[in-house]
Amino acid sequence: MKQEGILYVVGIGPGNLQHLTQAAKNALESADIIIGYTTYIFLIKDIIMGKKVIQSPMKGETDRCKKALELAHKGEKVAIVSSGDAGIYGMAGIVYEIAQREEMNLKIEVIPGVTAAFAAAAVLGAPIMHDFAVISLSDLMTDWNLIQKRLELAAKADFVICLYNPKSQKRVKQIQIAREILMQFRTLQTPVGIVKNAQRENQEIFLTNLQEMLNYPIDMFTTIIIGNSHTKILNGKIVTPRGYQF
Amino acid sequence: MKQEGILYVVGIGPGNLQHLTQAAKNALESADIIIGYTTYIFLIKDIIMGKKVIQSPMKGETDRCKKALELAHKGEKVAIVSSGDAGIYGMAGIVYEIAQREEMNLKIEVIPGVTAAFAAAAVLGAPIMHDFAVISLSDLMTDWNLIQKRLELAAKADFVICLYNPKSQKRVKQIQIAREILMQFRTLQTPVGIVKNAQRENQEIFLTNLQEMLNYPIDMFTTIIIGNSHTKILNGKIVTPRGYQF
């Protein structure tokens, strides 16, 4: 009898295996085939030794998902990995979209994880203690006007704002424009935390503010957290009060 | 020689130990004293057996933090627990605030975790695949006008919206008003996911829409995710496309 296939869509967290959940580890261990972007496969290499691994470069997202779905549909136990949480700018959505279009009826299980913003927040102090918005500055698949509108409205709403994909080698203007939009609603002294490789090897942490933030190294491995109007720096940590009286 | 104290501020995830990270587990295991709200202590009882446990009821947040800081300051290894991620509406902020005011110089380490919205998203499908806002409807410590403003601006920005603390026994109007605000910007057919006890025992999942959402059970253990203008229901899952072509 053919075994029933399953596709686990696994968020591996920020990359350090310490921040992997038990459920994510179990899914990776029970899968026979692991599919993912080369960088993420490397991060989990110690727990997938001996398994069949299908790696693909950046931007191969849809092909990876199709391959993963096909294999699971044939009865294999497959895990496709995303960094952070697979449901936050990860692989979960496209997996469901392709499965539906291809009329593939198979078991899909999404395993949540620790997203980059929370990994960054933990090392910065407690910047995200109140209502917040998460915005990707990548305009590869999203209209830049919509991104700008979201930045403006999130700033106006006094959300703590987490920026993903702030800058790449070819995409350098977005973070400058984002800062200009934020400056219309927040003071130049608003605390900003910049974390590169959060909770990974070579982690770098910078505490700065809206005025100075562009003087720090920012790239695709960087998460940026901008405080709300109450956020402050206490003993070298960024803290957004929730409102407790003490 | 007195040992150096440490305070771990630990996010235990949604409650099921499967979604605890290794780092959170290590922190709980290495601590000698565990402090937390009774419900959360119960959820982790299997991994803290034999340790000194200080439980306190809801609303004892500041006292819990003071106690935890005092003990760590005296040289104890202490873990204070939050559900979800300790840095998202959790204990991390107040811990840093009190430590600064009391001029306590001690080691504090925040361990990130899986927040309720992500735990809920994973069982709903892939509703949070794009930019999103997280808003607590509790007006205990936040001005209700500010919460309404955030709802309006987040709706206008077409964020996927995650609602925390949607309703309690005494606080029932907020979710009704929130829905009315959202209806000004989104169609009545906008998918809404309601998850009670996400990834815990007695989990309940409801897929509905803006029109019908108030017909479902909503309480303090419920997380609500409202789709953006592109969110759809595919094979019984809520999916927000990120924009991949396939």
Tab-separated table of C-alpha atoms in Angstrom:
chain	number	residue	atom	x	y	z
A	1	MET	CA	0.000	0.000	0.000
A	2	LYS	CA	1.283	3.425	-0.913
A	3	GLN	CA	2.035	5.534	2.159
A	4	GLU	CA	0.171	8.800	2.576
A	5	GLY	CA	2.327	11.744	1.667
A	6	ILE	CA	2.585	14.903	3.688
A	7	LEU	CA	4.098	18.312	3.134
A	8	TYR	CA	5.380	20.082	6.228
A	9	VAL	CA	5.884	23.807	5.715
A	10	VAL	CA	8.418	24.555	8.391
A	11	GLY	CA	9.532	27.857	9.876
A	12	ILE	CA	13.039	27.251	11.160
A	13	GLY	CA	13.203	30.481	13.162
A	14	PRO	CA	16.016	33.000	12.847
A	15	GLY	CA	18.589	30.341	11.983
A	16	ASN	CA	20.236	29.397	15.247
A	17	LEU	CA	18.927	25.930	16.063
A	18	GLN	CA	18.341	27.082	19.634
A	19	HIS	CA	15.325	29.006	18.396
A	20	LEU	CA	13.781	26.109	16.503
A	21	THR	CA	10.611	24.744	18.075
A	22	GLN	CA	10.259	21.089	18.985
A	23	ALA	CA	7.454	20.734	16.429
A	24	ALA	CA	9.697	22.106	13.670
A	25	LYS	CA	12.488	19.747	14.680
A	26	ASN	CA	10.098	16.793	14.730
A	27	ALA	CA	8.788	17.663	11.273
A	28	LEU	CA	12.299	17.917	9.827
A	29	GLU	CA	13.264	14.634	11.463
A	30	SER	CA	10.204	12.777	10.243
A	31	ALA	CA	10.491	14.031	6.658
A	32	ASP	CA	12.451	11.984	4.127
A	33	ILE	CA	13.033	14.862	1.731
A	34	ILE	CA	14.021	18.420	2.698
A	35	ILE	CA	13.568	21.252	0.224
A	36	GLY	CA	14.769	24.809	0.649
A	37	TYR	CA	16.847	27.774	-0.302
A	38	THR	CA	20.552	26.894	0.031
A	39	THR	CA	21.213	29.315	2.915
A	40	TYR	CA	18.420	27.875	5.057
A	41	ILE	CA	19.433	24.286	4.329
A	42	PHE	CA	22.894	25.168	5.598
A	43	LEU	CA	21.468	26.539	8.845
A	44	ILE	CA	19.731	23.253	9.665
A	45	LYS	CA	22.373	20.890	8.260
A	46	ASP	CA	23.061	19.278	11.638
A	47	ILE	CA	19.535	17.923	12.032
A	48	ILE	CA	18.920	16.754	8.461
A	49	MET	CA	22.034	14.670	7.943
A	50	GLY	CA	21.510	11.611	5.802
A	51	LYS	CA	18.260	12.867	4.290
A	52	LYS	CA	17.603	13.617	0.649
A	53	VAL	CA	18.038	17.370	0.240
A	54	ILE	CA	16.891	19.477	-2.672
A	55	GLN	CA	18.466	22.906	-2.579
A	56	SER	CA	17.707	25.767	-4.866
A	57	PRO	CA	18.934	29.318	-5.170
A	58	MET	CA	17.096	32.506	-4.192
A	59	LYS	CA	14.076	33.354	-6.345
A	60	GLY	CA	13.342	29.701	-7.065
A	61	GLU	CA	10.388	29.847	-4.639
A	62	THR	CA	7.604	28.676	-6.937
A	63	ASP	CA	9.677	25.848	-8.425
A	64	ARG	CA	10.609	24.669	-4.937
A	65	CYS	CA	6.970	24.640	-3.891
A	66	LYS	CA	5.856	22.769	-7.014
A	67	LYS	CA	8.561	20.162	-6.500
A	68	ALA	CA	7.676	19.772	-2.814
A	69	LEU	CA	3.976	19.392	-3.601
A	70	GLU	CA	4.594	16.869	-6.391
A	71	LEU	CA	6.739	14.685	-4.164
A	72	ALA	CA	4.281	14.780	-1.274
A	73	HIS	CA	1.443	14.098	-3.696
A	74	LYS	CA	3.275	10.938	-4.792
A	75	GLY	CA	3.357	9.757	-1.190
A	76	GLU	CA	6.640	11.145	0.103
A	77	LYS	CA	7.132	12.840	3.462
A	78	VAL	CA	8.500	16.224	2.514
A	79	ALA	CA	9.507	19.315	4.466
A	80	ILE	CA	9.906	22.678	2.764
A	81	VAL	CA	11.709	25.213	4.920
A	82	SER	CA	11.412	28.968	5.360
A	83	SER	CA	13.455	31.073	7.721
A	84	GLY	CA	11.516	32.653	10.568
A	85	ASP	CA	7.851	31.658	10.423
A	86	ALA	CA	6.743	29.908	7.230
A	87	GLY	CA	3.466	31.832	7.345
A	88	ILE	CA	5.064	35.311	7.483
A	89	TYR	CA	6.393	36.221	4.019
A	90	GLY	CA	7.292	32.526	3.802
A	91	MET	CA	6.340	29.513	1.719
A	92	ALA	CA	2.966	28.634	3.228
A	93	GLY	CA	0.851	30.839	0.982
A	94	ILE	CA	2.285	29.805	-2.349
A	95	VAL	CA	2.113	26.146	-1.301
A	96	TYR	CA	-1.650	26.420	-0.753
A	97	GLU	CA	-2.117	28.439	-3.938
A	98	ILE	CA	-0.333	25.911	-6.138
A	99	ALA	CA	-1.992	22.941	-4.425
A	100	GLN	CA	-5.384	24.424	-5.189
A	101	ARG	CA	-4.654	25.282	-8.818
A	102	GLU	CA	-3.155	21.865	-9.493
A	103	GLU	CA	-6.045	20.205	-7.645
A	104	MET	CA	-3.648	18.314	-5.436
A	105	ASN	CA	-5.399	16.831	-2.488
A	106	LEU	CA	-2.760	16.143	0.096
A	107	LYS	CA	-1.958	16.752	3.724
A	108	ILE	CA	-0.224	20.072	4.329
A	109	GLU	CA	0.901	21.124	7.788
A	110	VAL	CA	2.309	24.553	8.572
A	111	ILE	CA	4.645	24.696	11.581
A	112	PRO	CA	4.956	28.198	13.025
A	113	GLY	CA	8.264	29.676	14.139
A	114	VAL	CA	10.040	32.705	15.552
A	115	THR	CA	10.033	35.484	12.960
A	116	ALA	CA	13.005	37.816	12.382
A	117	ALA	CA	11.322	40.806	14.031
A	118	PHE	CA	10.863	38.941	17.305
A	119	ALA	CA	14.382	37.526	17.168
A	120	ALA	CA	15.669	41.073	16.675
A	121	ALA	CA	13.374	42.519	19.346
A	122	ALA	CA	14.680	40.085	21.967
A	123	VAL	CA	18.262	41.272	21.543
A	124	LEU	CA	17.304	44.957	21.340
A	125	GLY	CA	15.354	44.855	24.631
A	126	ALA	CA	11.578	45.126	24.411
A	127	PRO	CA	10.766	47.398	21.463
A	128	ILE	CA	7.557	45.604	20.341
A	129	MET	CA	5.551	45.649	23.554
A	130	HIS	CA	2.575	47.368	21.997
A	131	ASP	CA	0.563	47.396	18.756
A	132	PHE	CA	2.836	47.048	15.747
A	133	ALA	CA	2.984	46.786	11.976
A	134	VAL	CA	5.325	44.686	9.878
A	135	ILE	CA	6.147	45.994	6.399
A	136	SER	CA	8.449	44.553	3.753
A	137	LEU	CA	10.259	47.191	1.707
A	138	SER	CA	10.753	44.784	-1.191
A	139	ASP	CA	8.844	46.058	-4.226
A	140	LEU	CA	9.621	42.996	-6.320
A	141	MET	CA	6.032	41.751	-5.975
A	142	THR	CA	4.310	44.685	-4.269
A	143	ASP	CA	3.573	48.083	-5.769
A	144	TRP	CA	5.884	50.676	-4.241
A	145	ASN	CA	3.021	53.151	-3.899
A	146	LEU	CA	1.162	50.690	-1.689
A	147	ILE	CA	4.267	50.180	0.450
A	148	GLN	CA	4.662	53.946	0.853
A	149	LYS	CA	0.994	54.274	1.781
A	150	ARG	CA	1.396	51.556	4.410
A	151	LEU	CA	4.451	53.273	5.859
A	152	GLU	CA	2.571	56.552	6.092
A	153	LEU	CA	-0.547	55.093	7.698
A	154	ALA	CA	1.459	52.907	10.101
A	155	ALA	CA	3.483	55.949	11.150
A	156	LYS	CA	0.307	57.999	11.609
A	157	ALA	CA	-1.215	55.199	13.732
A	158	ASP	CA	1.820	55.316	16.045
A	159	PHE	CA	2.510	51.616	15.533
A	160	VAL	CA	5.903	50.235	16.396
A	161	ILE	CA	7.117	49.443	12.864
A	162	CYS	CA	9.214	46.446	11.839
A	163	LEU	CA	10.837	46.655	8.411
A	164	TYR	CA	11.730	43.482	6.513
A	165	ASN	CA	13.926	43.383	3.394
A	166	PRO	CA	15.016	46.973	3.988
A	167	LYS	CA	17.709	47.086	1.329
A	168	SER	CA	19.525	44.935	-1.200
A	169	GLN	CA	22.462	45.605	-3.479
A	170	LYS	CA	20.160	46.792	-6.244
A	171	ARG	CA	17.449	48.284	-4.063
A	172	VAL	CA	18.843	51.130	-2.006
A	173	LYS	CA	16.372	54.042	-2.246
A	174	GLN	CA	13.450	52.405	-0.408
A	175	ILE	CA	14.915	52.675	3.065
A	176	GLN	CA	15.754	56.340	2.462
A	177	ILE	CA	12.210	57.110	1.375
A	178	ALA	CA	10.786	55.053	4.254
A	179	ARG	CA	12.791	57.122	6.725
A	180	GLU	CA	11.552	60.360	5.145
A	181	ILE	CA	7.952	59.218	5.487
A	182	LEU	CA	8.465	58.223	9.125
A	183	MET	CA	10.106	61.558	9.923
A	184	GLN	CA	6.880	63.333	9.006
A	185	PHE	CA	5.179	61.692	11.994
A	186	ARG	CA	7.922	60.947	14.532
A	187	THR	CA	10.715	62.929	16.085
A	188	LEU	CA	14.290	62.496	14.908
A	189	GLN	CA	15.095	61.069	18.339
A	190	THR	CA	12.682	58.121	17.933
A	191	PRO	CA	14.691	55.020	18.873
A	192	VAL	CA	15.563	52.673	16.015
A	193	GLY	CA	17.058	49.213	16.399
A	194	ILE	CA	19.000	47.648	13.552
A	195	VAL	CA	19.871	43.973	13.822
A	196	LYS	CA	21.824	42.039	11.243
A	197	ASN	CA	21.744	38.238	11.400
A	198	ALA	CA	19.475	38.307	14.447
A	199	GLN	CA	20.158	35.304	16.703
A	200	ARG	CA	22.593	33.891	14.143
A	201	GLU	CA	26.364	33.790	13.920
A	202	ASN	CA	27.855	37.218	13.166
A	203	GLN	CA	24.904	38.995	14.771
A	204	GLU	CA	25.322	42.779	14.811
A	205	ILE	CA	23.155	45.102	16.901
A	206	PHE	CA	22.893	48.863	16.524
A	207	LEU	CA	20.811	51.172	18.696
A	208	THR	CA	20.233	54.429	16.929
A	209	ASN	CA	17.422	56.821	16.032
A	210	LEU	CA	15.554	58.119	12.997
A	211	GLN	CA	18.098	60.872	12.496
A	212	GLU	CA	21.151	58.601	12.382
A	213	MET	CA	19.798	55.273	11.170
A	214	LEU	CA	21.160	55.454	7.615
A	215	ASN	CA	24.711	55.688	8.942
A	216	TYR	CA	24.582	52.020	9.922
A	217	PRO	CA	25.038	48.925	7.734
A	218	ILE	CA	21.687	47.747	6.350
A	219	ASP	CA	21.172	44.844	3.959
A	220	MET	CA	18.854	41.903	3.200
A	221	PHE	CA	19.845	40.152	6.419
A	222	THR	CA	18.876	43.159	8.502
A	223	THR	CA	15.669	43.761	10.431
A	224	ILE	CA	14.841	47.291	11.517
A	225	ILE	CA	12.509	48.194	14.367
A	226	ILE	CA	11.287	51.778	14.744
A	227	GLY	CA	9.785	52.753	18.067
A	228	ASN	CA	6.429	54.432	18.624
A	229	SER	CA	6.097	57.863	20.252
A	230	HIS	CA	6.591	56.368	23.744
A	231	THR	CA	9.590	54.168	22.978
A	232	LYS	CA	12.736	54.977	24.934
A	233	ILE	CA	16.236	53.725	25.580
A	234	LEU	CA	16.784	52.372	29.088
A	235	ASN	CA	20.206	51.082	30.127
A	236	GLY	CA	21.173	50.403	26.526
A	237	LYS	CA	17.937	48.599	25.626
A	238	ILE	CA	15.047	49.815	23.467
A	239	VAL	CA	11.824	49.620	25.462
A	240	THR	CA	8.265	50.480	24.431
A	241	PRO	CA	6.125	50.827	27.560
A	242	ARG	CA	2.824	49.022	27.462
A	243	GLY	CA	1.354	51.285	30.104
A	244	TYR	CA	1.791	49.439	33.377
A	245	GLN	CA	1.885	51.637	36.471
A	246	PHE	CA	4.525	50.577	38.942
B	1	MET	CA	31.387	33.573	46.314
B	2	LYS	CA	27.879	34.683	45.472
B	3	GLN	CA	26.741	33.360	42.079
B	4	GLU	CA	25.745	35.864	39.440
B	5	GLY	CA	21.980	36.113	39.130
B	6	ILE	CA	20.129	36.144	35.863
B	7	LEU	CA	16.564	36.817	34.844
B	8	TYR	CA	15.327	34.950	31.789
B	9	VAL	CA	12.201	36.466	30.291
B	10	VAL	CA	10.777	33.495	28.450
B	11	GLY	CA	8.102	33.296	25.769
B	12	ILE	CA	6.652	29.812	26.059
B	13	GLY	CA	4.790	29.969	22.748
B	14	PRO	CA	1.093	29.197	22.400
B	15	GLY	CA	1.117	26.695	25.257
B	16	ASN	CA	1.634	23.317	23.659
B	17	LEU	CA	5.184	22.324	24.569
B	18	GLN	CA	5.717	21.271	20.974
B	19	HIS	CA	5.934	24.934	20.046
B	20	LEU	CA	8.461	25.835	22.718
B	21	THR	CA	11.908	26.648	21.361
B	22	GLN	CA	15.014	24.844	22.562
B	23	ALA	CA	16.340	28.122	23.987
B	24	ALA	CA	13.162	28.630	26.012
B	25	LYS	CA	13.350	25.066	27.295
B	26	ASN	CA	17.014	25.480	28.232
B	27	ALA	CA	16.272	28.705	30.104
B	28	LEU	CA	13.445	27.087	32.064
B	29	GLU	CA	15.635	24.096	32.859
B	30	SER	CA	18.586	26.162	34.003
B	31	ALA	CA	16.497	28.476	36.195
B	32	ASP	CA	16.024	27.593	39.861
B	33	ILE	CA	12.918	29.726	40.326
B	34	ILE	CA	10.011	30.009	37.869
B	35	ILE	CA	7.580	32.907	38.139
B	36	GLY	CA	4.387	33.350	36.177
B	37	TYR	CA	0.663	33.629	35.857
B	38	THR	CA	-0.986	30.438	37.104
B	39	THR	CA	-2.349	29.396	33.683
B	40	TYR	CA	1.068	29.609	32.018
B	41	ILE	CA	2.777	27.747	34.852
B	42	PHE	CA	0.285	24.944	34.334
B	43	LEU	CA	1.109	24.758	30.621
B	44	ILE	CA	4.807	24.136	31.315
B	45	LYS	CA	4.415	22.009	34.443
B	46	ASP	CA	6.075	18.972	32.879
B	47	ILE	CA	9.400	20.696	32.349
B	48	ILE	CA	9.659	22.607	35.616
B	49	MET	CA	8.997	19.781	38.033
B	50	GLY	CA	10.936	20.032	41.271
B	51	LYS	CA	11.699	23.731	40.864
B	52	LYS	CA	10.584	26.521	43.136
B	53	VAL	CA	7.505	28.026	41.484
B	54	ILE	CA	5.923	31.375	42.312
B	55	GLN	CA	2.477	31.653	40.785
B	56	SER	CA	0.298	34.700	40.794
B	57	PRO	CA	-3.117	35.488	39.414
B	58	MET	CA	-3.945	37.640	36.368
B	59	LYS	CA	-3.228	41.353	36.761
B	60	GLY	CA	-0.328	40.693	39.143
B	61	GLU	CA	2.130	41.537	36.341
B	62	THR	CA	4.097	44.292	38.026
B	63	ASP	CA	4.397	42.417	41.328
B	64	ARG	CA	5.599	39.324	39.486
B	65	CYS	CA	8.245	41.344	37.670
B	66	LYS	CA	9.431	43.064	40.849
B	67	LYS	CA	9.722	39.731	42.624
B	68	ALA	CA	11.578	38.167	39.708
B	69	LEU	CA	14.005	41.085	39.502
B	70	GLU	CA	14.636	41.102	43.267
B	71	LEU	CA	15.439	37.400	43.308
B	72	ALA	CA	17.748	37.609	40.294
B	73	HIS	CA	19.412	40.683	41.796
B	74	LYS	CA	20.183	38.625	44.904
B	75	GLY	CA	21.981	36.073	42.762
B	76	GLU	CA	19.221	33.611	41.891
B	77	LYS	CA	18.630	32.137	38.451
B	78	VAL	CA	15.061	33.113	37.704
B	79	ALA	CA	12.745	32.647	34.729
B	80	ILE	CA	9.612	34.743	34.329
B	81	VAL	CA	7.237	33.333	31.742
B	82	SER	CA	4.851	34.915	29.235
B	83	SER	CA	2.687	33.040	26.780
B	84	GLY	CA	3.597	33.555	23.138
B	85	ASP	CA	6.610	35.823	22.774
B	86	ALA	CA	7.699	37.630	25.946
B	87	GLY	CA	8.467	40.728	23.882
B	88	ILE	CA	4.978	40.990	22.305
B	89	TYR	CA	2.510	42.355	24.889
B	90	GLY	CA	4.529	40.239	27.349
B	91	MET	CA	6.713	40.777	30.399
B	92	ALA	CA	9.930	41.992	28.740
B	93	GLY	CA	9.085	45.697	28.724
B	94	ILE	CA	7.979	46.056	32.313
B	95	VAL	CA	10.998	44.029	33.453
B	96	TYR	CA	13.372	46.541	31.836
B	97	GLU	CA	11.339	49.479	33.099
B	98	ILE	CA	11.385	48.346	36.715
B	99	ALA	CA	15.058	47.326	36.544
B	100	GLN	CA	15.962	50.814	35.408
B	101	ARG	CA	13.869	52.658	37.970
B	102	GLU	CA	15.172	50.484	40.813
B	103	GLU	CA	18.721	50.832	39.476
B	104	MET	CA	19.156	47.083	39.451
B	105	ASN	CA	22.158	46.085	37.455
B	106	LEU	CA	21.665	42.469	36.528
B	107	LYS	CA	21.734	40.168	33.572
B	108	ILE	CA	18.394	40.010	31.742
B	109	GLU	CA	17.894	37.747	28.743
B	110	VAL	CA	14.739	37.776	26.626
B	111	ILE	CA	13.983	34.489	24.825
B	112	PRO	CA	11.662	34.975	21.831
B	113	GLY	CA	8.790	32.618	21.072
B	114	VAL	CA	5.878	31.862	18.765
B	115	THR	CA	3.191	34.500	19.283
B	116	ALA	CA	-0.544	33.686	19.267
B	117	ALA	CA	-1.154	35.250	15.843
B	118	PHE	CA	1.380	32.976	14.186
B	119	ALA	CA	0.098	29.924	16.039
B	120	ALA	CA	-3.397	30.788	14.822
B	121	ALA	CA	-2.225	31.572	11.288
B	122	ALA	CA	-0.599	28.165	10.925
B	123	VAL	CA	-3.858	26.332	11.606
B	124	LEU	CA	-5.930	28.710	9.458
B	125	GLY	CA	-3.707	28.249	6.403
B	126	ALA	CA	-1.536	31.186	5.367
B	127	PRO	CA	-3.454	34.371	6.205
B	128	ILE	CA	-0.421	36.512	7.186
B	129	MET	CA	1.713	36.191	4.078
B	130	HIS	CA	1.957	39.928	3.533
B	131	ASP	CA	2.323	43.164	5.521
B	132	PHE	CA	0.289	43.064	8.706
B	133	ALA	CA	-0.662	44.914	11.861
B	134	VAL	CA	-1.235	43.491	15.323
B	135	ILE	CA	-3.670	45.386	17.558
B	136	SER	CA	-4.842	44.580	21.074
B	137	LEU	CA	-8.458	45.549	21.733
B	138	SER	CA	-7.855	45.765	25.476
B	139	ASP	CA	-8.386	49.344	26.621
B	140	LEU	CA	-7.261	48.644	30.184
B	141	MET	CA	-3.995	50.482	29.606
B	142	THR	CA	-4.509	52.020	26.176
B	143	ASP	CA	-6.876	54.833	25.276
B	144	TRP	CA	-9.802	53.448	23.275
B	145	ASN	CA	-9.647	56.364	20.854
B	146	LEU	CA	-6.083	55.429	19.959
B	147	ILE	CA	-7.106	51.805	19.411
B	148	GLN	CA	-9.944	52.913	17.116
B	149	LYS	CA	-7.579	55.158	15.199
B	150	ARG	CA	-5.149	52.261	14.740
B	151	LEU	CA	-7.946	50.009	13.499
B	152	GLU	CA	-9.023	52.621	10.984
B	153	LEU	CA	-5.540	53.359	9.665
B	154	ALA	CA	-4.586	49.668	9.539
B	155	ALA	CA	-7.763	48.935	7.591
B	156	LYS	CA	-7.082	51.826	5.224
B	157	ALA	CA	-3.522	50.550	4.669
B	158	ASP	CA	-4.895	47.150	3.640
B	159	PHE	CA	-2.837	45.369	6.259
B	160	VAL	CA	-3.783	41.861	7.280
B	161	ILE	CA	-4.973	42.599	10.828
B	162	CYS	CA	-4.456	40.383	13.873
B	163	LEU	CA	-6.588	41.187	16.901
B	164	TYR	CA	-5.412	40.253	20.398
B	165	ASN	CA	-7.614	40.356	23.510
B	166	PRO	CA	-10.725	40.784	21.361
B	167	LYS	CA	-13.251	40.369	24.135
B	168	SER	CA	-13.595	39.550	27.834
B	169	GLN	CA	-16.567	38.993	30.075
B	170	LYS	CA	-16.701	42.681	30.953
B	171	ARG	CA	-15.429	44.043	27.656
B	172	VAL	CA	-17.808	43.123	24.847
B	173	LYS	CA	-18.369	46.276	22.757
B	174	GLN	CA	-14.825	46.657	21.406
B	175	ILE	CA	-14.995	43.807	18.921
B	176	GLN	CA	-18.315	45.098	17.609
B	177	ILE	CA	-16.895	48.568	17.050
B	178	ALA	CA	-13.713	47.121	15.537
B	179	ARG	CA	-15.798	45.208	13.012
B	180	GLU	CA	-17.766	48.339	12.108
B	181	ILE	CA	-14.546	50.249	11.486
B	182	LEU	CA	-13.155	47.457	9.309
B	183	MET	CA	-16.378	47.260	7.293
B	184	GLN	CA	-15.824	50.839	6.148
B	185	PHE	CA	-12.747	49.700	4.229
B	186	ARG	CA	-13.247	46.023	3.412
B	187	THR	CA	-16.034	44.013	1.872
B	188	LEU	CA	-18.349	41.912	4.010
B	189	GLN	CA	-16.890	38.831	2.320
B	190	THR	CA	-13.365	39.524	3.605
B	191	PRO	CA	-12.152	36.236	5.136
B	192	VAL	CA	-11.829	36.190	8.915
B	193	GLY	CA	-10.194	33.424	10.943
B	194	ILE	CA	-11.108	32.943	14.580
B	195	VAL	CA	-8.967	30.610	16.645
B	196	LYS	CA	-9.549	29.794	20.277
B	197	ASN	CA	-6.737	28.134	22.220
B	198	ALA	CA	-4.468	28.113	19.168
B	199	GLN	CA	-2.152	25.096	19.235
B	200	ARG	CA	-3.412	24.161	22.703
B	201	GLU	CA	-5.805	21.536	23.977
B	202	ASN	CA	-9.409	22.363	23.091
B	203	GLN	CA	-8.365	24.336	20.020
B	204	GLU	CA	-11.328	25.639	18.022
B	205	ILE	CA	-11.034	27.030	14.499
B	206	PHE	CA	-13.654	29.037	12.651
B	207	LEU	CA	-13.368	30.308	9.088
B	208	THR	CA	-15.818	33.093	8.515
B	209	ASN	CA	-15.980	36.628	7.130
B	210	LEU	CA	-16.560	40.197	8.271
B	211	GLN	CA	-20.302	39.810	7.862
B	212	GLU	CA	-20.653	36.725	10.042
B	213	MET	CA	-17.746	36.942	12.472
B	214	LEU	CA	-19.727	38.009	15.529
B	215	ASN	CA	-21.808	34.834	15.344
B	216	TYR	CA	-18.824	32.822	16.565
B	217	PRO	CA	-17.517	32.386	20.125
B	218	ILE	CA	-14.906	35.038	20.929
B	219	ASP	CA	-13.142	35.489	24.282
B	220	MET	CA	-9.782	36.312	25.852
B	221	PHE	CA	-8.262	33.071	24.562
B	222	THR	CA	-9.221	33.897	20.989
B	223	THR	CA	-7.054	35.382	18.268
B	224	ILE	CA	-8.749	36.886	15.221
B	225	ILE	CA	-7.102	37.376	11.837
B	226	ILE	CA	-8.792	39.566	9.236
B	227	GLY	CA	-7.611	39.230	5.664
B	228	ASN	CA	-6.510	42.045	3.376
B	229	SER	CA	-8.302	42.845	0.098
B	230	HIS	CA	-6.579	39.927	-1.684
B	231	THR	CA	-7.132	37.259	0.959
B	232	LYS	CA	-9.204	34.266	-0.151
B	233	ILE	CA	-10.352	30.890	1.007
B	234	LEU	CA	-8.761	27.967	-0.854
B	235	ASN	CA	-9.746	24.402	-0.014
B	236	GLY	CA	-10.876	25.404	3.448
B	237	LYS	CA	-7.768	27.446	4.272
B	238	ILE	CA	-7.376	31.224	4.494
B	239	VAL	CA	-4.622	32.354	2.143
B	240	THR	CA	-3.256	35.833	1.490
B	241	PRO	CA	-1.254	35.792	-1.753
B	242	ARG	CA	2.123	37.433	-1.596
B	243	GLY	CA	2.169	37.991	-5.325
B	244	TYR	CA	4.124	35.092	-6.757
B	245	GLN	CA	3.361	34.260	-10.381
B	246	PHE	CA	3.124	30.524	-11.029
